[in-house]
PDB file of N, CA and C in Angstrom:
ATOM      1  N   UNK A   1     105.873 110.265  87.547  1.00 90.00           N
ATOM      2  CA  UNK A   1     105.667 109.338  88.633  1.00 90.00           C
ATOM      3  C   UNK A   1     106.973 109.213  89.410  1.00 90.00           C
ATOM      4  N   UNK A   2     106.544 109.723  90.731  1.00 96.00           N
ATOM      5  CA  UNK A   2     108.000 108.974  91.462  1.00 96.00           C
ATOM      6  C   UNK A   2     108.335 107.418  92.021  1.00 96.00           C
ATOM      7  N   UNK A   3     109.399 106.791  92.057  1.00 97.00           N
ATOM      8  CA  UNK A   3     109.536 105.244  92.141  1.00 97.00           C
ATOM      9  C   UNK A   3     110.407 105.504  93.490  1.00 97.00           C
ATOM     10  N   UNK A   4     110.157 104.154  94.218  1.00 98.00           N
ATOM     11  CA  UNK A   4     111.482 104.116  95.264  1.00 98.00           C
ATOM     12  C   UNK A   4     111.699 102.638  95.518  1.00 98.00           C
ATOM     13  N   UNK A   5     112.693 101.979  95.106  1.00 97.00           N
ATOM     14  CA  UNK A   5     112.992 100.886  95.299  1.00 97.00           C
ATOM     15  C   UNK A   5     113.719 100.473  96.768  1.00 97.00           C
ATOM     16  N   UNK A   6     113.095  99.176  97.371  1.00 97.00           N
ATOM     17  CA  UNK A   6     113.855  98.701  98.313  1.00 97.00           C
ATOM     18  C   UNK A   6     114.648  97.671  98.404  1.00 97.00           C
ATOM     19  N   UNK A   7     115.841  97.493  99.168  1.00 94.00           N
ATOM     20  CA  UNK A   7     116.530  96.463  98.771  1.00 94.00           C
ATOM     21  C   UNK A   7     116.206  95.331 100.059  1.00 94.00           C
ATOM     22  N   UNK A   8     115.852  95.313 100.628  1.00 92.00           N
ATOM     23  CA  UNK A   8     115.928  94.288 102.277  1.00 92.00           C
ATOM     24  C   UNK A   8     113.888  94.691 102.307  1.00 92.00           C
ATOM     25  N   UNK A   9     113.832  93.816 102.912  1.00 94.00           N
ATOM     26  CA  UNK A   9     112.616  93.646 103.570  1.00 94.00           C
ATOM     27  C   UNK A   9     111.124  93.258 102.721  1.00 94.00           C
ATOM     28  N   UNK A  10     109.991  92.779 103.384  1.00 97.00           N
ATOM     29  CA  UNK A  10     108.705  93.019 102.691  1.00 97.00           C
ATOM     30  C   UNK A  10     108.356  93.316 101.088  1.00 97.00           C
ATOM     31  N   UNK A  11     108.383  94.983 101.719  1.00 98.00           N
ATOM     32  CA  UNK A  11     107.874  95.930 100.207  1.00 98.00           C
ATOM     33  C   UNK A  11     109.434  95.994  99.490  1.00 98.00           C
ATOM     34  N   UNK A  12     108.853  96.007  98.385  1.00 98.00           N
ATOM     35  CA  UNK A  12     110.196  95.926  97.266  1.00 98.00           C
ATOM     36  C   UNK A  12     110.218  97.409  96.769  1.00 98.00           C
ATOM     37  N   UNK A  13     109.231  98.393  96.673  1.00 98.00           N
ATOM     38  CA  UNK A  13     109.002  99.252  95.762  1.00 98.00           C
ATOM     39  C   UNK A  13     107.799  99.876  96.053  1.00 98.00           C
ATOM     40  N   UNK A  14     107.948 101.712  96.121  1.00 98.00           N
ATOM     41  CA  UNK A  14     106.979 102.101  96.886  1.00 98.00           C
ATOM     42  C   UNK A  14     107.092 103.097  94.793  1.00 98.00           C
ATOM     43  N   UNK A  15     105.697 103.241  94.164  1.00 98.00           N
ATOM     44  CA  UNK A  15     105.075 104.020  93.052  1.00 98.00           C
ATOM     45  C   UNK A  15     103.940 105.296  93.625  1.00 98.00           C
ATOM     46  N   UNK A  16     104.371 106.311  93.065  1.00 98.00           N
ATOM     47  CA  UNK A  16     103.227 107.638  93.970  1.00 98.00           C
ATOM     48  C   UNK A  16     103.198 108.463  92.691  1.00 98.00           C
ATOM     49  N   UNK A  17     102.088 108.721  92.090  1.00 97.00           N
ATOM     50  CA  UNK A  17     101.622 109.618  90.714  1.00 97.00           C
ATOM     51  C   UNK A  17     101.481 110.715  91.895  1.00 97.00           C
ATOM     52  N   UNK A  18     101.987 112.297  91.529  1.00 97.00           N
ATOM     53  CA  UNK A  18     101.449 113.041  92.521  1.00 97.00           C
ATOM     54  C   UNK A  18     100.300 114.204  92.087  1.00 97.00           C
ATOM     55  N   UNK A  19     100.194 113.441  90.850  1.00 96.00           N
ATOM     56  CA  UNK A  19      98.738 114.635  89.873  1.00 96.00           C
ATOM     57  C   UNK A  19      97.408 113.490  90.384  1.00 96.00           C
ATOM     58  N   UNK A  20      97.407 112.398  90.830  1.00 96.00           N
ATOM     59  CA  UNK A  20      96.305 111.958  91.520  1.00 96.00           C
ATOM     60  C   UNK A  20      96.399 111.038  92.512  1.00 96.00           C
ATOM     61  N   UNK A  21      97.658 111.333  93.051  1.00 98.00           N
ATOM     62  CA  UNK A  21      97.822 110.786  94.425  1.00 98.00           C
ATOM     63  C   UNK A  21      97.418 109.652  94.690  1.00 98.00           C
ATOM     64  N   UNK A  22      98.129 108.861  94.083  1.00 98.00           N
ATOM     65  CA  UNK A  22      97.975 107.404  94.138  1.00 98.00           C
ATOM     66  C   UNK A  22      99.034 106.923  94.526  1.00 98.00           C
ATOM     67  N   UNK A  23      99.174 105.822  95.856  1.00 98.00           N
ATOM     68  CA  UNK A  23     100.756 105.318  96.335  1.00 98.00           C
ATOM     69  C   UNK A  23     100.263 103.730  95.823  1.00 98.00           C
ATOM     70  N   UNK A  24     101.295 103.503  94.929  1.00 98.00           N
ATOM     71  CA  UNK A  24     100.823 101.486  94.821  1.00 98.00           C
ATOM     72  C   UNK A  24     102.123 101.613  95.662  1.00 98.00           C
ATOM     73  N   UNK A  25     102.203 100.406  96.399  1.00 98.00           N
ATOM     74  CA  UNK A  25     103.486  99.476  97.327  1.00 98.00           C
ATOM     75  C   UNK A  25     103.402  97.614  96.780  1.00 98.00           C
ATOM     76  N   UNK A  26     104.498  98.001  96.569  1.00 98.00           N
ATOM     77  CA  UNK A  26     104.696  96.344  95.971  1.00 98.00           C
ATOM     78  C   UNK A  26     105.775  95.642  96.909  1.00 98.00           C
ATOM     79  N   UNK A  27     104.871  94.211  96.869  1.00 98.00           N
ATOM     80  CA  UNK A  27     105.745  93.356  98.376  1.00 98.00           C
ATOM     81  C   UNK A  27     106.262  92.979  97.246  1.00 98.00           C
ATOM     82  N   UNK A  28     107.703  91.672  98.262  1.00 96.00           N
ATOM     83  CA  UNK A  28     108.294  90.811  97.852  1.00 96.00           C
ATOM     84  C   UNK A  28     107.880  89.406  96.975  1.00 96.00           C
ATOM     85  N   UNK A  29     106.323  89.307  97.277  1.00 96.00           N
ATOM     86  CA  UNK A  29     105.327  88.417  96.599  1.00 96.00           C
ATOM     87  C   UNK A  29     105.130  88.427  95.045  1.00 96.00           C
ATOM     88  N   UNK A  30     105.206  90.439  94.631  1.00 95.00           N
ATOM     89  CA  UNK A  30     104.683  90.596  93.641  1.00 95.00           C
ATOM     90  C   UNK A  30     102.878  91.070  93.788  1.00 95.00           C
ATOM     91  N   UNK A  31     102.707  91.650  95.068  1.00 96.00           N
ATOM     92  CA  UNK A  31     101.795  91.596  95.431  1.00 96.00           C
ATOM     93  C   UNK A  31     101.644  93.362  95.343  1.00 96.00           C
ATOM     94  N   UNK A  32     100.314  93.870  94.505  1.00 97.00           N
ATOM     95  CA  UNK A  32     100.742  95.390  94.407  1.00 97.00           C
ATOM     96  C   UNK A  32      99.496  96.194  95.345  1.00 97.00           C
ATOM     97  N   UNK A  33      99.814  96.645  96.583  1.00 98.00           N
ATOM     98  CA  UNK A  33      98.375  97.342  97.066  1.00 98.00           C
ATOM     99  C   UNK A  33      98.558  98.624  96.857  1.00 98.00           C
ATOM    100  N   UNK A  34      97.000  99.229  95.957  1.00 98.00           N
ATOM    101  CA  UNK A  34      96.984 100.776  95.966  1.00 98.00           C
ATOM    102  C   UNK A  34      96.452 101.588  96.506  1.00 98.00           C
ATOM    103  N   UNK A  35      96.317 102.778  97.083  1.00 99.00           N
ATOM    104  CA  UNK A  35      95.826 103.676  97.916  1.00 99.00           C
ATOM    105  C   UNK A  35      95.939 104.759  97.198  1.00 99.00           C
ATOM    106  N   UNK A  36      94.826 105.840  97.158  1.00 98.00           N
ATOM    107  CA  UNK A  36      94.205 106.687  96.798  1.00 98.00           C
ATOM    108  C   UNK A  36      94.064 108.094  97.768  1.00 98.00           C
ATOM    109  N   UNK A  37      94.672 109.010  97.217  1.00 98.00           N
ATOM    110  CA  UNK A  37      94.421 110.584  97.726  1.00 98.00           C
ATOM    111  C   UNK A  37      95.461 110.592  99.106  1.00 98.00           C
ATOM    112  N   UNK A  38      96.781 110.069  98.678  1.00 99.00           N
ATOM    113  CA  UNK A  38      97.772 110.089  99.559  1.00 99.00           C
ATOM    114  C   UNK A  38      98.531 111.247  99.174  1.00 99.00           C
ATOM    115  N   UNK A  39      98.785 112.077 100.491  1.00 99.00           N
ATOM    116  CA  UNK A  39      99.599 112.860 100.517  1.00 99.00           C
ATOM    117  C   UNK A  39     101.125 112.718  99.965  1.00 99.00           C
ATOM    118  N   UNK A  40     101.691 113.463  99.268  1.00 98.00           N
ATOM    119  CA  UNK A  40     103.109 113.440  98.913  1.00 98.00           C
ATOM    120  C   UNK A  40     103.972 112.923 100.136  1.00 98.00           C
ATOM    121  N   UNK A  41     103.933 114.001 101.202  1.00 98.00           N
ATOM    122  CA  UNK A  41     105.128 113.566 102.116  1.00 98.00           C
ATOM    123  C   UNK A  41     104.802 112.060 102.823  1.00 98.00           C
ATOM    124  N   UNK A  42     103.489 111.392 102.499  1.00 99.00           N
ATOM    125  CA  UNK A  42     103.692 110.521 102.960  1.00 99.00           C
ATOM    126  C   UNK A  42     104.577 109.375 102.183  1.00 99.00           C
ATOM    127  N   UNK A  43     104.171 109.637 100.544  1.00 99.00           N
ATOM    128  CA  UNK A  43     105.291 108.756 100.130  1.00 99.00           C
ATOM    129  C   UNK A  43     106.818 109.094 100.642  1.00 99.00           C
ATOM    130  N   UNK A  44     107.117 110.196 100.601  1.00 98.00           N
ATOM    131  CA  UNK A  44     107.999 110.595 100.909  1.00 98.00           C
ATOM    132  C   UNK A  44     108.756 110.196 102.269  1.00 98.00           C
ATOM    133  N   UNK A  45     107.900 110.152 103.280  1.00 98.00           N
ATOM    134  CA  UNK A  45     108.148 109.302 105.036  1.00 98.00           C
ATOM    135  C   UNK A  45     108.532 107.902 104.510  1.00 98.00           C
ATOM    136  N   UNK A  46     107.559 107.234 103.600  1.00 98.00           N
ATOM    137  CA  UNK A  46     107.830 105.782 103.395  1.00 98.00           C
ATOM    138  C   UNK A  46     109.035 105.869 102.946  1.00 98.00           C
ATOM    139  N   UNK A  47     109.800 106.425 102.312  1.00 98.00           N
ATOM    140  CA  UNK A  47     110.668 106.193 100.995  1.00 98.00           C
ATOM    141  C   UNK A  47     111.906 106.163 102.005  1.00 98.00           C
ATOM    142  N   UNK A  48     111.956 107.002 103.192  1.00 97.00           N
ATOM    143  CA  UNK A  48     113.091 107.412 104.110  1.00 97.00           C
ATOM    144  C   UNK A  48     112.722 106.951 105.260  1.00 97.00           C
ATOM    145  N   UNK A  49     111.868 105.965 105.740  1.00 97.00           N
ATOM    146  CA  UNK A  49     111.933 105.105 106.975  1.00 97.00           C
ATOM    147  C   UNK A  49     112.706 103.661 107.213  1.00 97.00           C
ATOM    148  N   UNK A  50     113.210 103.948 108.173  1.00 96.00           N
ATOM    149  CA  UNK A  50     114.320 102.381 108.298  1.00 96.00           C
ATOM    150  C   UNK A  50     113.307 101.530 107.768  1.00 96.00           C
ATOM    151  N   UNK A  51     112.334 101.602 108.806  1.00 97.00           N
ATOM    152  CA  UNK A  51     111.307 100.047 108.402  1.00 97.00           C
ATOM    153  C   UNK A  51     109.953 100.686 107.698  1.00 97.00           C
ATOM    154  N   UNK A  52     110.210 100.757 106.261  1.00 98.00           N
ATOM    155  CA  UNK A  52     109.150 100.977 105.514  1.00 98.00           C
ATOM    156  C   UNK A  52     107.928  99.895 105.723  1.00 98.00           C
ATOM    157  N   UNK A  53     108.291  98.525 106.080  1.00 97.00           N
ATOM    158  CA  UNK A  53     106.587  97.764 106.773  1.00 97.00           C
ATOM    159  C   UNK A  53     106.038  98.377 107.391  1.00 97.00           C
ATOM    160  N   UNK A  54     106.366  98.898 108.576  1.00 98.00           N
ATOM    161  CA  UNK A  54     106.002  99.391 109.675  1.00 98.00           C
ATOM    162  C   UNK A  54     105.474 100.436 109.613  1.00 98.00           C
ATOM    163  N   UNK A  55     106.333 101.338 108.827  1.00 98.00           N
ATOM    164  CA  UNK A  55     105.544 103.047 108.377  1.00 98.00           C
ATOM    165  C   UNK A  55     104.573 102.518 107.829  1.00 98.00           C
ATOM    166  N   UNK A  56     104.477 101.690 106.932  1.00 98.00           N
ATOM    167  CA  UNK A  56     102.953 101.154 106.070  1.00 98.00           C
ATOM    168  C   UNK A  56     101.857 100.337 106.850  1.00 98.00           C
ATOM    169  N   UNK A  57     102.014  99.787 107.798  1.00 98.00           N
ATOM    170  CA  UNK A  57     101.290  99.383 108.594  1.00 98.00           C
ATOM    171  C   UNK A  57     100.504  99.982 109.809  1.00 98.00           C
ATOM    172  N   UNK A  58     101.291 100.771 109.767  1.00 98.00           N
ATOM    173  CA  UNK A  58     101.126 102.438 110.496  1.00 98.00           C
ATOM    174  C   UNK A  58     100.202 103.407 110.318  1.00 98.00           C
ATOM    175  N   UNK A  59     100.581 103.503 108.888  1.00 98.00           N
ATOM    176  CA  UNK A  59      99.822 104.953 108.540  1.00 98.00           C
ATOM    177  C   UNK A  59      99.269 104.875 107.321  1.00 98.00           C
ATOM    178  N   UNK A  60      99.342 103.886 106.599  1.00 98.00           N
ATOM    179  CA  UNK A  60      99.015 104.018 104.997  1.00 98.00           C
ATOM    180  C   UNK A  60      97.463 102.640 105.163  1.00 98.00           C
ATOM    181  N   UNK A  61      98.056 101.273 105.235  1.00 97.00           N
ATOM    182  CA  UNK A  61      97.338 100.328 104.866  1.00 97.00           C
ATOM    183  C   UNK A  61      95.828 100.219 105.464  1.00 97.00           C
ATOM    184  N   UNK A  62      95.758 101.072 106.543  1.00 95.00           N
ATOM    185  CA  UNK A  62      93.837 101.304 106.828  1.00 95.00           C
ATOM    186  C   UNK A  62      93.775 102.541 107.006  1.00 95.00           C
ATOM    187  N   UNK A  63      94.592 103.935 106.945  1.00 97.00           N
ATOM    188  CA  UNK A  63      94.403 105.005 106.627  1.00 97.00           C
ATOM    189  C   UNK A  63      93.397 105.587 105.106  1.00 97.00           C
ATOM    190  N   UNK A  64      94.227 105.167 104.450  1.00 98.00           N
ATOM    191  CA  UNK A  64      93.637 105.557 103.120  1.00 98.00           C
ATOM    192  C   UNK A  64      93.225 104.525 102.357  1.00 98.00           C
ATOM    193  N   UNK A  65      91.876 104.487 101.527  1.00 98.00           N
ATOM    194  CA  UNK A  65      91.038 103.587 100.379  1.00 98.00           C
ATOM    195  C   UNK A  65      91.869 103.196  99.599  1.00 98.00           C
ATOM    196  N   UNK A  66      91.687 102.072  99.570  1.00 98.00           N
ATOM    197  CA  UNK A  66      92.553 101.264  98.178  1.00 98.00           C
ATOM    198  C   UNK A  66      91.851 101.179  97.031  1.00 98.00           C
ATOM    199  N   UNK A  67      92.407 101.221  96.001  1.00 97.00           N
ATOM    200  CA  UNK A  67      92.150 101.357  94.589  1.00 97.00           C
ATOM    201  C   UNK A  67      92.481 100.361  93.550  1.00 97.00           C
ATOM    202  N   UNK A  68      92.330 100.712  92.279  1.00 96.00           N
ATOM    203  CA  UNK A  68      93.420  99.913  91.726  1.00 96.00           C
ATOM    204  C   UNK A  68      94.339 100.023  90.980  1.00 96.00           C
ATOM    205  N   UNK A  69      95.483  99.093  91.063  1.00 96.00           N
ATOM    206  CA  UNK A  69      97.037  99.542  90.988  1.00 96.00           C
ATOM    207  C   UNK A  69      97.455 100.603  89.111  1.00 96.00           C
ATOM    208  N   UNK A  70      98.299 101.144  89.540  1.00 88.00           N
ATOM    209  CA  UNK A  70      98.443 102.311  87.930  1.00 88.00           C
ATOM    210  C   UNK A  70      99.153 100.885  87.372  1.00 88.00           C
ATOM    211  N   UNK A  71      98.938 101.038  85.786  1.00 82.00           N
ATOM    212  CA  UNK A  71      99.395 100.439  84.932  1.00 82.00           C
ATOM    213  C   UNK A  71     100.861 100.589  84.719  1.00 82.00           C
ATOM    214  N   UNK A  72     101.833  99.562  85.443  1.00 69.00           N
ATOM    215  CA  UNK A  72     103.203  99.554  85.643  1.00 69.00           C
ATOM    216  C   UNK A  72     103.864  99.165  84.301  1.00 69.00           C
ATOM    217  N   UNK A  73     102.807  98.904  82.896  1.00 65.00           N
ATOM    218  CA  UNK A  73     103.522  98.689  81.591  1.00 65.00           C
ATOM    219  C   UNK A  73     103.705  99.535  80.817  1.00 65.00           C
ATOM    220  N   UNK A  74     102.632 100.416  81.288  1.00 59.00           N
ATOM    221  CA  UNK A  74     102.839 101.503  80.621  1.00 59.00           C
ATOM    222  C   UNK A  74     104.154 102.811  80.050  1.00 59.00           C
ATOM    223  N   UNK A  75     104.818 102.444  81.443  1.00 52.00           N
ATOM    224  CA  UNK A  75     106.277 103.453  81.396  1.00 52.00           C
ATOM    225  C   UNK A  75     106.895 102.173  80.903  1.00 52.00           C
ATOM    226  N   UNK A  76     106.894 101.099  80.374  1.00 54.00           N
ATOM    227  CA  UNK A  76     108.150 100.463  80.106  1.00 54.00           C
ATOM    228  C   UNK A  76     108.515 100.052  78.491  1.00 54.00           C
ATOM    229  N   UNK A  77     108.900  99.962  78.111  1.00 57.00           N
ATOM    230  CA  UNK A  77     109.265  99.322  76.500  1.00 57.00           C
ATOM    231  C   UNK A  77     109.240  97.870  76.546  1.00 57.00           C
ATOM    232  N   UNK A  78     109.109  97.659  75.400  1.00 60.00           N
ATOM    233  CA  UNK A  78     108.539  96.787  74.708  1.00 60.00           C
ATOM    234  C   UNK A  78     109.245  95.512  75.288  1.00 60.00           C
ATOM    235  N   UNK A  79     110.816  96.024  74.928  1.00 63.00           N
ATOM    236  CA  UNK A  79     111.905  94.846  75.031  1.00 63.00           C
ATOM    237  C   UNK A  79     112.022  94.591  76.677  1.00 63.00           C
ATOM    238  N   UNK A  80     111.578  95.810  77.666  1.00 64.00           N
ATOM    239  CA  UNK A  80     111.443  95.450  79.118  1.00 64.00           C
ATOM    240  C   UNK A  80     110.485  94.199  79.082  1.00 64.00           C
ATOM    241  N   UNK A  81     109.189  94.320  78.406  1.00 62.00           N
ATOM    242  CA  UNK A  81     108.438  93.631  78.964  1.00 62.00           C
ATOM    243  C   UNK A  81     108.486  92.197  78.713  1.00 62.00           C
ATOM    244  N   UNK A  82     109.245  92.235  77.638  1.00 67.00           N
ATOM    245  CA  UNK A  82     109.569  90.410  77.296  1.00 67.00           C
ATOM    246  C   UNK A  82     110.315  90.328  77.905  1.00 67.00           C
ATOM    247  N   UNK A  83     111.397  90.727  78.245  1.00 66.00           N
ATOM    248  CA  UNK A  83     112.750  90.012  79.539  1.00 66.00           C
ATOM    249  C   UNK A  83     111.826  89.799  80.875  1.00 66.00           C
ATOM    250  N   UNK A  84     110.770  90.568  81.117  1.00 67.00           N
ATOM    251  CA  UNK A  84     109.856  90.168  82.333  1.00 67.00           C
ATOM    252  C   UNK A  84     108.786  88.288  82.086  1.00 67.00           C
ATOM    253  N   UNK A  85     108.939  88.558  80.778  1.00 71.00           N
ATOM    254  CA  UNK A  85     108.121  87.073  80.399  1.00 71.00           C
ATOM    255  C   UNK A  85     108.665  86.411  80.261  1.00 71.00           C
ATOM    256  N   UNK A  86     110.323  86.655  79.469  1.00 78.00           N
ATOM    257  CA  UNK A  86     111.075  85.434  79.220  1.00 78.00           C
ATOM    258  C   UNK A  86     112.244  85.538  79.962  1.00 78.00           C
ATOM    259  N   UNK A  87     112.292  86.131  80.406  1.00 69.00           N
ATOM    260  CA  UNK A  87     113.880  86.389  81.337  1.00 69.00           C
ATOM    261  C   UNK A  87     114.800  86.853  80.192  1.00 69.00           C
ATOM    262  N   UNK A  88     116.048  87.506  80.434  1.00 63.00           N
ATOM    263  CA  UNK A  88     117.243  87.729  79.555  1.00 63.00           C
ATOM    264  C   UNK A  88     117.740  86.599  78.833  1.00 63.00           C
TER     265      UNK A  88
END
């Protein structure tokens, strides 16, 4: 899976599986929307646009069917997931 984290704006974090082309985008909310049978370079445009909202508002968020989001616990360990419940 490729990840791309953002530091400023909206989306925090753009997730793209590219064996079934799935882009989840996660806002600043914690809010995760997924889309289905997305092209690579499009994650790829998102990942390298000044204003990743905008590319997503653009071309992704009524372009392609939303789905639902890949299981983000899955890649993590154990001890990740309690610092997510209990903090450090």
């Amino acid at each position: 899976m490729n990840q791309k984290k953002f530091l400023s704006g909206s989306i925090r974090q753009a997730d793209y599986d590219p064996v079934s082309q799935q882009l989840d985008v996660v806002f600043e909310n914690k809010t995760v929307l997924a889309y289905k049978n997305v092209p690579e370079w499009i994650f790829q445009k998102l990942s390298t646009d000044p204003s990743p909202r905008s590319f997503w508002e653009d071309n992704i968020s009524e372009e392609y069917s939303k789905c639902t989001p890949l299981d983000r616990n899955k890649s993590k360990g154990s001890s990740q997931q309690l610092r997510e419940l209990f903090g450090d």
